[in-house]
PDB file of C-alpha atoms and ligand atoms in Angstrom:
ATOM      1  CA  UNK V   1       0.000   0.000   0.000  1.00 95.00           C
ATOM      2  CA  UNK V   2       1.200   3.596  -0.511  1.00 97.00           C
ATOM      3  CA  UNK V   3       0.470   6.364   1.767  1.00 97.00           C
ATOM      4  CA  UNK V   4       0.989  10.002   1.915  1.00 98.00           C
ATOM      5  CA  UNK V   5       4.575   9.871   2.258  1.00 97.00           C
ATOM      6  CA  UNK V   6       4.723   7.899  -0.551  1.00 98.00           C
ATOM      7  CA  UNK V   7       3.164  10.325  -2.772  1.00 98.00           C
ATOM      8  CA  UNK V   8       4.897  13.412  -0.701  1.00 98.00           C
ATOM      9  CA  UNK V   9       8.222  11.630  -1.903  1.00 98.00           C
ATOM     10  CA  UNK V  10       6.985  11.158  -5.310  1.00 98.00           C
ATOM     11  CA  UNK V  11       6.527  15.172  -5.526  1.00 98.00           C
ATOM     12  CA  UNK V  12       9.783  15.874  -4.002  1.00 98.00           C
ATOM     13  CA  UNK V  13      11.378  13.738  -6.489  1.00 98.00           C
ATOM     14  CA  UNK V  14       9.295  14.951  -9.778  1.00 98.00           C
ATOM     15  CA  UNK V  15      10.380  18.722  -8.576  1.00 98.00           C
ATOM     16  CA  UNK V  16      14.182  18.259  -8.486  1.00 98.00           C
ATOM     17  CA  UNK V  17      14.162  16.508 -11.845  1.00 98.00           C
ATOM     18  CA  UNK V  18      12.082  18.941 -13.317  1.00 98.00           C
ATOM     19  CA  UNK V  19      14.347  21.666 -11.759  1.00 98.00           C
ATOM     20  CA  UNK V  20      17.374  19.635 -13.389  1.00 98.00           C
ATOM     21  CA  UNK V  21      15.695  18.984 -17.007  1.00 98.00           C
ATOM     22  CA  UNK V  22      13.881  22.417 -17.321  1.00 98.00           C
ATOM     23  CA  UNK V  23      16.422  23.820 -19.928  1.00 98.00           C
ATOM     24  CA  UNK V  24      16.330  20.764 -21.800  1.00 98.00           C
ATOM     25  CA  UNK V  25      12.213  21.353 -21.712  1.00 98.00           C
ATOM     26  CA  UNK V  26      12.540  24.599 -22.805  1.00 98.00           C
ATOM     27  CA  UNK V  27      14.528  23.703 -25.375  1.00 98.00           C
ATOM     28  CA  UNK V  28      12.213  21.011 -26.926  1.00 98.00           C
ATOM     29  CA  UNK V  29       9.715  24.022 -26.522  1.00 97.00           C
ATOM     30  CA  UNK V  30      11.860  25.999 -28.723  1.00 97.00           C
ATOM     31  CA  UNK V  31      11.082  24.756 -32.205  1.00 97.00           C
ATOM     32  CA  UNK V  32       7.872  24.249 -32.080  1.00 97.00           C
ATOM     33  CA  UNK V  33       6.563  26.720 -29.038  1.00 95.00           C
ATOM     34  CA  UNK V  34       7.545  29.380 -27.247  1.00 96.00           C
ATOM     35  CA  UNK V  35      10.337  28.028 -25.582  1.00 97.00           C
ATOM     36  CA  UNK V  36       8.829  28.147 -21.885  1.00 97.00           C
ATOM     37  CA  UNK V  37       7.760  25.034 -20.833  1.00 98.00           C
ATOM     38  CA  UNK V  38      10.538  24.015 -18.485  1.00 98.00           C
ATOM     39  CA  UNK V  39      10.152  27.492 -16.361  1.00 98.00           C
ATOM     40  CA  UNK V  40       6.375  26.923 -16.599  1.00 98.00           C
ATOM     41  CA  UNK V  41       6.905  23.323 -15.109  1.00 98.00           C
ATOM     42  CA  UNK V  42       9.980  24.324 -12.869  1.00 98.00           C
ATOM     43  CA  UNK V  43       7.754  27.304 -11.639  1.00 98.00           C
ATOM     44  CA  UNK V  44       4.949  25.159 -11.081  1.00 98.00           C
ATOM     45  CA  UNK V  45       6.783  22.320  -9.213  1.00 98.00           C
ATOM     46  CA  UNK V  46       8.429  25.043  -6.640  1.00 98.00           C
ATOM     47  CA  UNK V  47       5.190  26.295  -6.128  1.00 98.00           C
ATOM     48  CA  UNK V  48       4.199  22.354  -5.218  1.00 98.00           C
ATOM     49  CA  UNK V  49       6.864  21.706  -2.879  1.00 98.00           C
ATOM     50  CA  UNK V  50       5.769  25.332  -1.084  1.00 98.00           C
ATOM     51  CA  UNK V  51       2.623  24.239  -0.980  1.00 98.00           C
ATOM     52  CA  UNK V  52       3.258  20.445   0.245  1.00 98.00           C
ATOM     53  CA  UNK V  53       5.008  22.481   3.177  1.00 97.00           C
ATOM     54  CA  UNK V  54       2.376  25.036   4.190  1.00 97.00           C
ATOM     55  CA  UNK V  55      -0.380  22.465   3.971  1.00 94.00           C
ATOM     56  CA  UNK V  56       0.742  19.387   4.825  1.00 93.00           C
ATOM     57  CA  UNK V  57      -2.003  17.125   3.425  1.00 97.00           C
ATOM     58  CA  UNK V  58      -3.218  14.269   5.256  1.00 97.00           C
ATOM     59  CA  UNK V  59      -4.289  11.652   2.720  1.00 98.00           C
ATOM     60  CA  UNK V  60      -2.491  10.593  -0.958  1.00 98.00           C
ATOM     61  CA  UNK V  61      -6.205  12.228  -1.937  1.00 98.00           C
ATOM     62  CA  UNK V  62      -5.285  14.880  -0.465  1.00 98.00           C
ATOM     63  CA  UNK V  63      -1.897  15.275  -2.368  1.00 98.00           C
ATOM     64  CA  UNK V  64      -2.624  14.964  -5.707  1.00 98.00           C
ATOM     65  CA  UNK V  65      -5.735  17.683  -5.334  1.00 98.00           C
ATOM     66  CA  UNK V  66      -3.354  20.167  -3.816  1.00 98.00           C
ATOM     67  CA  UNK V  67      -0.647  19.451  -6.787  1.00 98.00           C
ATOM     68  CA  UNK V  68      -3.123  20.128  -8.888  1.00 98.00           C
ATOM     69  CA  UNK V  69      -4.845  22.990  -7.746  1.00 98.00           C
ATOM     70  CA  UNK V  70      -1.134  24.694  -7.148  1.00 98.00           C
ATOM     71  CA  UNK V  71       0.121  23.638 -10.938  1.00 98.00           C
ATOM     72  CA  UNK V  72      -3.437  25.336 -12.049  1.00 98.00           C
ATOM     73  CA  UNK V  73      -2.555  28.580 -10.579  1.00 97.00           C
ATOM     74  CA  UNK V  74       1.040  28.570 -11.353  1.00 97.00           C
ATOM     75  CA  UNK V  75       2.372  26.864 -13.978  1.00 96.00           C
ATOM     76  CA  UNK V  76       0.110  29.117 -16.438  1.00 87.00           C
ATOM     77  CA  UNK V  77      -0.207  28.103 -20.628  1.00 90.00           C
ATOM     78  CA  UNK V  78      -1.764  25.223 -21.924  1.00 96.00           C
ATOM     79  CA  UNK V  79      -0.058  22.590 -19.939  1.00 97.00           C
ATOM     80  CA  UNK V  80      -1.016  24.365 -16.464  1.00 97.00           C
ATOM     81  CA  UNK V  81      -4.349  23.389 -16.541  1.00 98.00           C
ATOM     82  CA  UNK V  82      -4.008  19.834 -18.279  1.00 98.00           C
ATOM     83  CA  UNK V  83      -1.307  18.774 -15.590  1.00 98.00           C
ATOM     84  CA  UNK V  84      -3.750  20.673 -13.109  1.00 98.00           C
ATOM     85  CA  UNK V  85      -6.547  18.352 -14.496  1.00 98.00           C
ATOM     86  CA  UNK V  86      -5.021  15.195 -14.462  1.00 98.00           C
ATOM     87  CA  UNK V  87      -3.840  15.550 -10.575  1.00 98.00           C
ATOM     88  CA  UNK V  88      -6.391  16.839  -9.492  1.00 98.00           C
ATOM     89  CA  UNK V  89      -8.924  14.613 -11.007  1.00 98.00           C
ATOM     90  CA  UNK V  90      -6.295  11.283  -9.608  1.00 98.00           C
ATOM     91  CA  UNK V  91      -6.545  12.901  -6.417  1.00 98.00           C
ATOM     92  CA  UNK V  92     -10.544  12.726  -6.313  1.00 98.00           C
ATOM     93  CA  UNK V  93     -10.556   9.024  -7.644  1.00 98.00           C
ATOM     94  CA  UNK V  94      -8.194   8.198  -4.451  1.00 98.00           C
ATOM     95  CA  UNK V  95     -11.063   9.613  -1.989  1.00 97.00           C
ATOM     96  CA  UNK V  96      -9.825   9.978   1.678  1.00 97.00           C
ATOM     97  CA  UNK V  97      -8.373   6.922   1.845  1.00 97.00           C
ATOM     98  CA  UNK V  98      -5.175   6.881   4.429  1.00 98.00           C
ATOM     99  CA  UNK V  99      -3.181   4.283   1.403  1.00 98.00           C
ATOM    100  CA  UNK V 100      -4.287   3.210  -1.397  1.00 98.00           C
ATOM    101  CA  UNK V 101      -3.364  -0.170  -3.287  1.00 98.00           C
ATOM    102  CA  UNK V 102      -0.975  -0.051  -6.772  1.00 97.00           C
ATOM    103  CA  UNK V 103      -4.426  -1.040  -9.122  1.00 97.00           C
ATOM    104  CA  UNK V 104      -6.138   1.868  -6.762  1.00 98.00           C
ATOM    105  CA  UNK V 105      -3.353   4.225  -8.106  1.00 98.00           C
ATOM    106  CA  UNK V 106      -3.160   3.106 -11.886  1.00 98.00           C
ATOM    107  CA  UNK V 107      -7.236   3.480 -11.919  1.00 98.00           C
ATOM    108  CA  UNK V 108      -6.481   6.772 -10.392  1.00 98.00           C
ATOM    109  CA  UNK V 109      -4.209   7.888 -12.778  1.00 98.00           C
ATOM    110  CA  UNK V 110      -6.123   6.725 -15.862  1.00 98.00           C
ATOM    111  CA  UNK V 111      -9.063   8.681 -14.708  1.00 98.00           C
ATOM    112  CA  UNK V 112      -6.717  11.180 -14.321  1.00 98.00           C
ATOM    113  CA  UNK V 113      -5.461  11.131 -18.181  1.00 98.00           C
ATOM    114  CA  UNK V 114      -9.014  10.863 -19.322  1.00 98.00           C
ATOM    115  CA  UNK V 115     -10.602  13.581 -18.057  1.00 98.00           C
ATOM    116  CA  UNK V 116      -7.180  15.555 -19.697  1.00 98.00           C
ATOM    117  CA  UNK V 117      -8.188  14.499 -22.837  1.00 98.00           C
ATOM    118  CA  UNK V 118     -11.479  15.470 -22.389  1.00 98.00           C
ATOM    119  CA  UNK V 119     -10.367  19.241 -21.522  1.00 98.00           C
ATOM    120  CA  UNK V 120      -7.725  19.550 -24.141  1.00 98.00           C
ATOM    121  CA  UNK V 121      -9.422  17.665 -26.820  1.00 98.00           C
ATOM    122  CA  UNK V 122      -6.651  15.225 -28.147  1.00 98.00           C
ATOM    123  CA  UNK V 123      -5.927  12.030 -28.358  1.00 98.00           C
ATOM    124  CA  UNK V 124      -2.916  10.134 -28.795  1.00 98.00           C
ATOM    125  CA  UNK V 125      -1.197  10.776 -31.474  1.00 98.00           C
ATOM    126  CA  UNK V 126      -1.415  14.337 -32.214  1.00 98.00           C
ATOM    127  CA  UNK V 127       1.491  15.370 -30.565  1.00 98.00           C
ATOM    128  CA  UNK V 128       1.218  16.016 -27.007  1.00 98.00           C
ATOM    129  CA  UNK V 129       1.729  14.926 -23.735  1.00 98.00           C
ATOM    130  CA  UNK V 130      -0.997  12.415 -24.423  1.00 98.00           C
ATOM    131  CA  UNK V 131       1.116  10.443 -26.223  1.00 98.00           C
ATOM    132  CA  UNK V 132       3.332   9.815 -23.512  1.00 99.00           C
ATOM    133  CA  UNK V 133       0.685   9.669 -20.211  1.00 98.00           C
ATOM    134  CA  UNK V 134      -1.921   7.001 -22.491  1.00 98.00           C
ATOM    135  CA  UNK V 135       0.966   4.027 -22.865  1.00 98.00           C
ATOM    136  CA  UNK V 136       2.379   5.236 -19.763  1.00 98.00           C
ATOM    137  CA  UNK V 137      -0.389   4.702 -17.423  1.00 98.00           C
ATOM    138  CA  UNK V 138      -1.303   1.329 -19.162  1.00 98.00           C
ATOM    139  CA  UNK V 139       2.031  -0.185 -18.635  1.00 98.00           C
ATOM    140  CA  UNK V 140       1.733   0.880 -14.741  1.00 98.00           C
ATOM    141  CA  UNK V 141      -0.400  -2.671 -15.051  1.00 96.00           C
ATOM    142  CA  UNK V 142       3.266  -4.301 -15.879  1.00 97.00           C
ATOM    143  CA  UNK V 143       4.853  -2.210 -12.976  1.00 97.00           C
ATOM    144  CA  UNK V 144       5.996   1.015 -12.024  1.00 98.00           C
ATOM    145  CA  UNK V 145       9.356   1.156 -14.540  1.00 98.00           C
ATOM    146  CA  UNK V 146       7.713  -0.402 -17.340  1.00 98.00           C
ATOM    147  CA  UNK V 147       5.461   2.825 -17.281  1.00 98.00           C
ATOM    148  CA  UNK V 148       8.197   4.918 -17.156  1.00 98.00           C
ATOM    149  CA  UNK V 149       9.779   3.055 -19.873  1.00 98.00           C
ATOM    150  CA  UNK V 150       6.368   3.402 -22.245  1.00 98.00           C
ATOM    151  CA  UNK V 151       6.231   7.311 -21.515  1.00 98.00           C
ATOM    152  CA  UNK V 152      10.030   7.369 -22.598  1.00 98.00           C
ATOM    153  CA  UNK V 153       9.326   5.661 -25.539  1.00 98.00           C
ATOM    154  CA  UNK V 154       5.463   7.413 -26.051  1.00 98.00           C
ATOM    155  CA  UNK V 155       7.468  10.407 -26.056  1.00 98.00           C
ATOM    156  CA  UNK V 156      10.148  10.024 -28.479  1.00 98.00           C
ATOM    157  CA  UNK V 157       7.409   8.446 -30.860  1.00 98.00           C
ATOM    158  CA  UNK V 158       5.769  12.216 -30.667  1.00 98.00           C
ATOM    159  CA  UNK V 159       8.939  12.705 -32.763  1.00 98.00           C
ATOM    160  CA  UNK V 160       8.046  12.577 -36.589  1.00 98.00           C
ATOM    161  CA  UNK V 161       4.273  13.265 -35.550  1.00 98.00           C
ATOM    162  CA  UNK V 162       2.273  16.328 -37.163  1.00 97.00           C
ATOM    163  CA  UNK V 163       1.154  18.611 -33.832  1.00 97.00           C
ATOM    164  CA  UNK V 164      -2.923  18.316 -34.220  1.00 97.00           C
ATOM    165  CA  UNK V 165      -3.516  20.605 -30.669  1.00 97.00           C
ATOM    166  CA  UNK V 166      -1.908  23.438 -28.792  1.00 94.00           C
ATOM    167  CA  UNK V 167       0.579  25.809 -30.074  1.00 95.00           C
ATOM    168  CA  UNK V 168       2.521  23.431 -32.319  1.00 96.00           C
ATOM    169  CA  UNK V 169      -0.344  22.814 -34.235  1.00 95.00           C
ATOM    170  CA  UNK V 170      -0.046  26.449 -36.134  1.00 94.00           C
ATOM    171  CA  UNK V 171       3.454  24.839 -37.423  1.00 94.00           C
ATOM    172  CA  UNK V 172       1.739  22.678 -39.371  1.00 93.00           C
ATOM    173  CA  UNK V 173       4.452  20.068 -41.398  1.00 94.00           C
ATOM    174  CA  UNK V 174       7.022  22.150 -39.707  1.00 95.00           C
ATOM    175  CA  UNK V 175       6.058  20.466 -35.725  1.00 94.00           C
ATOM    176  CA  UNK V 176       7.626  16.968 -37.617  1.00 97.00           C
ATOM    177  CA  UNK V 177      10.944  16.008 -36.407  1.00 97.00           C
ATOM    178  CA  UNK V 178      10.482  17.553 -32.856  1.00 97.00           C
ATOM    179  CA  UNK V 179      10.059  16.198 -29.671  1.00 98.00           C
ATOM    180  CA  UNK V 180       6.830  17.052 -28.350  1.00 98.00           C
ATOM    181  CA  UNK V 181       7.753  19.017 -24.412  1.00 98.00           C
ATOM    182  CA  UNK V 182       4.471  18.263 -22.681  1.00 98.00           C
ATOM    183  CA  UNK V 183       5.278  14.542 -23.491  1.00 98.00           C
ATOM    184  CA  UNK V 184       8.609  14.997 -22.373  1.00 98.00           C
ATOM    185  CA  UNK V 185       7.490  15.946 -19.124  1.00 98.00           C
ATOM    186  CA  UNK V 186       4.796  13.632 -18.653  1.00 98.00           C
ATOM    187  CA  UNK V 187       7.569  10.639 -18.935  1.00 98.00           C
ATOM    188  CA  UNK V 188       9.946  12.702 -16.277  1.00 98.00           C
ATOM    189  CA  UNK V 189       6.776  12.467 -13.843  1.00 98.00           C
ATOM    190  CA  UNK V 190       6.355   8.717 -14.434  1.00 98.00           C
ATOM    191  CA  UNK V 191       9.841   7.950 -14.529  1.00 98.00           C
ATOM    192  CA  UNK V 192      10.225   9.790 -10.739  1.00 98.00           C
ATOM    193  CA  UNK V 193       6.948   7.679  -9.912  1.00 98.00           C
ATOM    194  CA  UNK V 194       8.663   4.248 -10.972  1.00 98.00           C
ATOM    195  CA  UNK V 195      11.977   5.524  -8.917  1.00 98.00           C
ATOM    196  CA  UNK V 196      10.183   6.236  -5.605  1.00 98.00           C
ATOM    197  CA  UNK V 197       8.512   3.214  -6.065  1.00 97.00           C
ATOM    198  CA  UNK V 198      11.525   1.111  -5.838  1.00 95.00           C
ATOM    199  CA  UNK V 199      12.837   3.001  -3.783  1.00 93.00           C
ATOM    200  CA  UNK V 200      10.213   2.131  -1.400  1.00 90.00           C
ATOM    201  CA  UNK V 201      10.372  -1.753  -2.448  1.00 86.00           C
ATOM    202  CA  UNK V 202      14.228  -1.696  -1.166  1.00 83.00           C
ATOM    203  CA  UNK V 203      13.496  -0.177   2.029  1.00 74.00           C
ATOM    204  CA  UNK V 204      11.121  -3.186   2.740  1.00 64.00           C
TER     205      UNK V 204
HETATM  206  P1  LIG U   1       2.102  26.673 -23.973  1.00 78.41           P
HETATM  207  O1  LIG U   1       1.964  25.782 -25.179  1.00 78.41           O
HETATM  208  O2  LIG U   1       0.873  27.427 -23.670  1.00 78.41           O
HETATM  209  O3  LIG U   1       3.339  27.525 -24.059  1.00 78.41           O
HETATM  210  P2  LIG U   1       3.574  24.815 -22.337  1.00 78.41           P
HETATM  211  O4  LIG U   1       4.735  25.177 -23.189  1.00 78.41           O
HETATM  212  O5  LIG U   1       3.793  24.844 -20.866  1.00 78.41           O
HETATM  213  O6  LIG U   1       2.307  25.697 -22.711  1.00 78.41           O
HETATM  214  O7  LIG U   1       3.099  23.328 -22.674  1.00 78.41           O
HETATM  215  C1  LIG U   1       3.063  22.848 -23.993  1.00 78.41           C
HETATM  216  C2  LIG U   1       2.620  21.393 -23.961  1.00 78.41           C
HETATM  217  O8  LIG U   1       1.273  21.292 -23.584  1.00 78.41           O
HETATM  218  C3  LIG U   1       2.701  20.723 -25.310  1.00 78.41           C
HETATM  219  O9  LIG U   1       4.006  20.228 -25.552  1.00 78.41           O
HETATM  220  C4  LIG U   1       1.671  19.611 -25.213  1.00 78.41           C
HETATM  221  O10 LIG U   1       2.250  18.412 -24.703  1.00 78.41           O
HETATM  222  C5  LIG U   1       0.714  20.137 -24.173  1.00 78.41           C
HETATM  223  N1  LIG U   1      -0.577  20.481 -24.779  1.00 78.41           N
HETATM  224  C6  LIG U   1      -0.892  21.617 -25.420  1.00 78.41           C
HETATM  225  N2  LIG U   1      -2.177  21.572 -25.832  1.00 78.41           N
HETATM  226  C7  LIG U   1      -2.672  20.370 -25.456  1.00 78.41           C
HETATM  227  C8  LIG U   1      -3.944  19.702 -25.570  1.00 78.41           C
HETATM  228  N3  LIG U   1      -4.992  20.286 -26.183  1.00 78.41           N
HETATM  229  N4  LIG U   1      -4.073  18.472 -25.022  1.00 78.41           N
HETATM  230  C9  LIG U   1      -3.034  17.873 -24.400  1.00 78.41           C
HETATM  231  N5  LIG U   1      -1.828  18.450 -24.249  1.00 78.41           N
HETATM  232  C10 LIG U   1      -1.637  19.663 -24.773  1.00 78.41           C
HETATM  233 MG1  LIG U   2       5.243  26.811 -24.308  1.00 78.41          MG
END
């Protein structure tokens, strides 16, 4: 079972490697964006760990709705509320529960990357951080790294994709041959979900 610390370690971990990969995400925002969706994310993520702090929630619930109320108000663009979405709408699927099982979690998460597809409109393969979230969430069924390991790979498939939605999309043919960032960033968060995880299986 994994309880708040769990997930409290999960956003500890998600915020340093953003903070260590936000150039590279601005730079895959570059070509095809405004180049500021590392210092959107890195932004956002400081504003988590603040907020983790002040508030100190009291359920994994509890988390995830306070992640994604604070990425809402701070992370700003498109991705802001999408990532705000999908944690917040986890967080409501885990309820008040004090832990919550692995298949409690993936079901969490799915709901989660549903109800951002419903907000932003897209699906996968037009290019965004859908592409990476949709396989990623599916392997969490396999286990925690092979999730992280489909996001990875979800996201470098965004490669020679045509953008269909956000602010790639006015590129047209010119978004092919690009990382997508929002996919970029959806396989860091999985990737720091599958490391905490066995983290926490070696402390056992
Ligand atoms: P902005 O595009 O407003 O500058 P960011 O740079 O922070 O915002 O985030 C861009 C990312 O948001 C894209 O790489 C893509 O993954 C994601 N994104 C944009 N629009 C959508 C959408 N409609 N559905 C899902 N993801 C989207
Ligand atoms: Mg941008």
């Amino acid at each position: 079972m994994r309880d708040t610390d769990f997930f409290r370690s999960w956003m500890t971990e998600a915020a340093a490697a953003v903070d260590r990969e936000a150039g590279w995400l601005t730079e895959l925002d570059s070509p095809i964006g405004d180049a500021d969706h590392g210092s959107n994310m890195r932004r956002g993520f400081t504003a988590v760990l603040a907020a983790l702090d002040a508030d100190a929630p009291a359920t994994p619930g509890a988390v995830l709705q306070l992640v994604g109320r604070t990425l809402i108000s701070t992370v700003g663009g498109a991705s802001g509320p999408l990532y705000g979405m999908l944690f917040r709408r986890a967080g409501k699927a885990l309820g008040d529960a004090a832990e919550v099982s692995d298949p409690e979690l993936r079901e969490a998460l799915a709901a989660g990357v549903d109800a951002v597809a419903q907000l932003g409109g897209a699906a996968p393969g037009d290019k965004t951080m859908l592409d990476a979230l949709v396989p990623g969430v599916a392997a969490l069924g396999t286990s925690y790294r092979a999730g992280a390991e489909a996001a990875a790979d979800g996201a470098l498939a965004t490669v020679p994709l045509r953008a269909r939605k956000g602010r790639a999309s006015y590129l047209g043919e010119r978004s092919i041959g690009h990382q997508d960032p929002g996919a970029a960033s959806s396989a860091l968060l999985l990737r720091t979900l599958a490391d905490i995880a066995e983290r926490a299986e070696g402390a056992r």
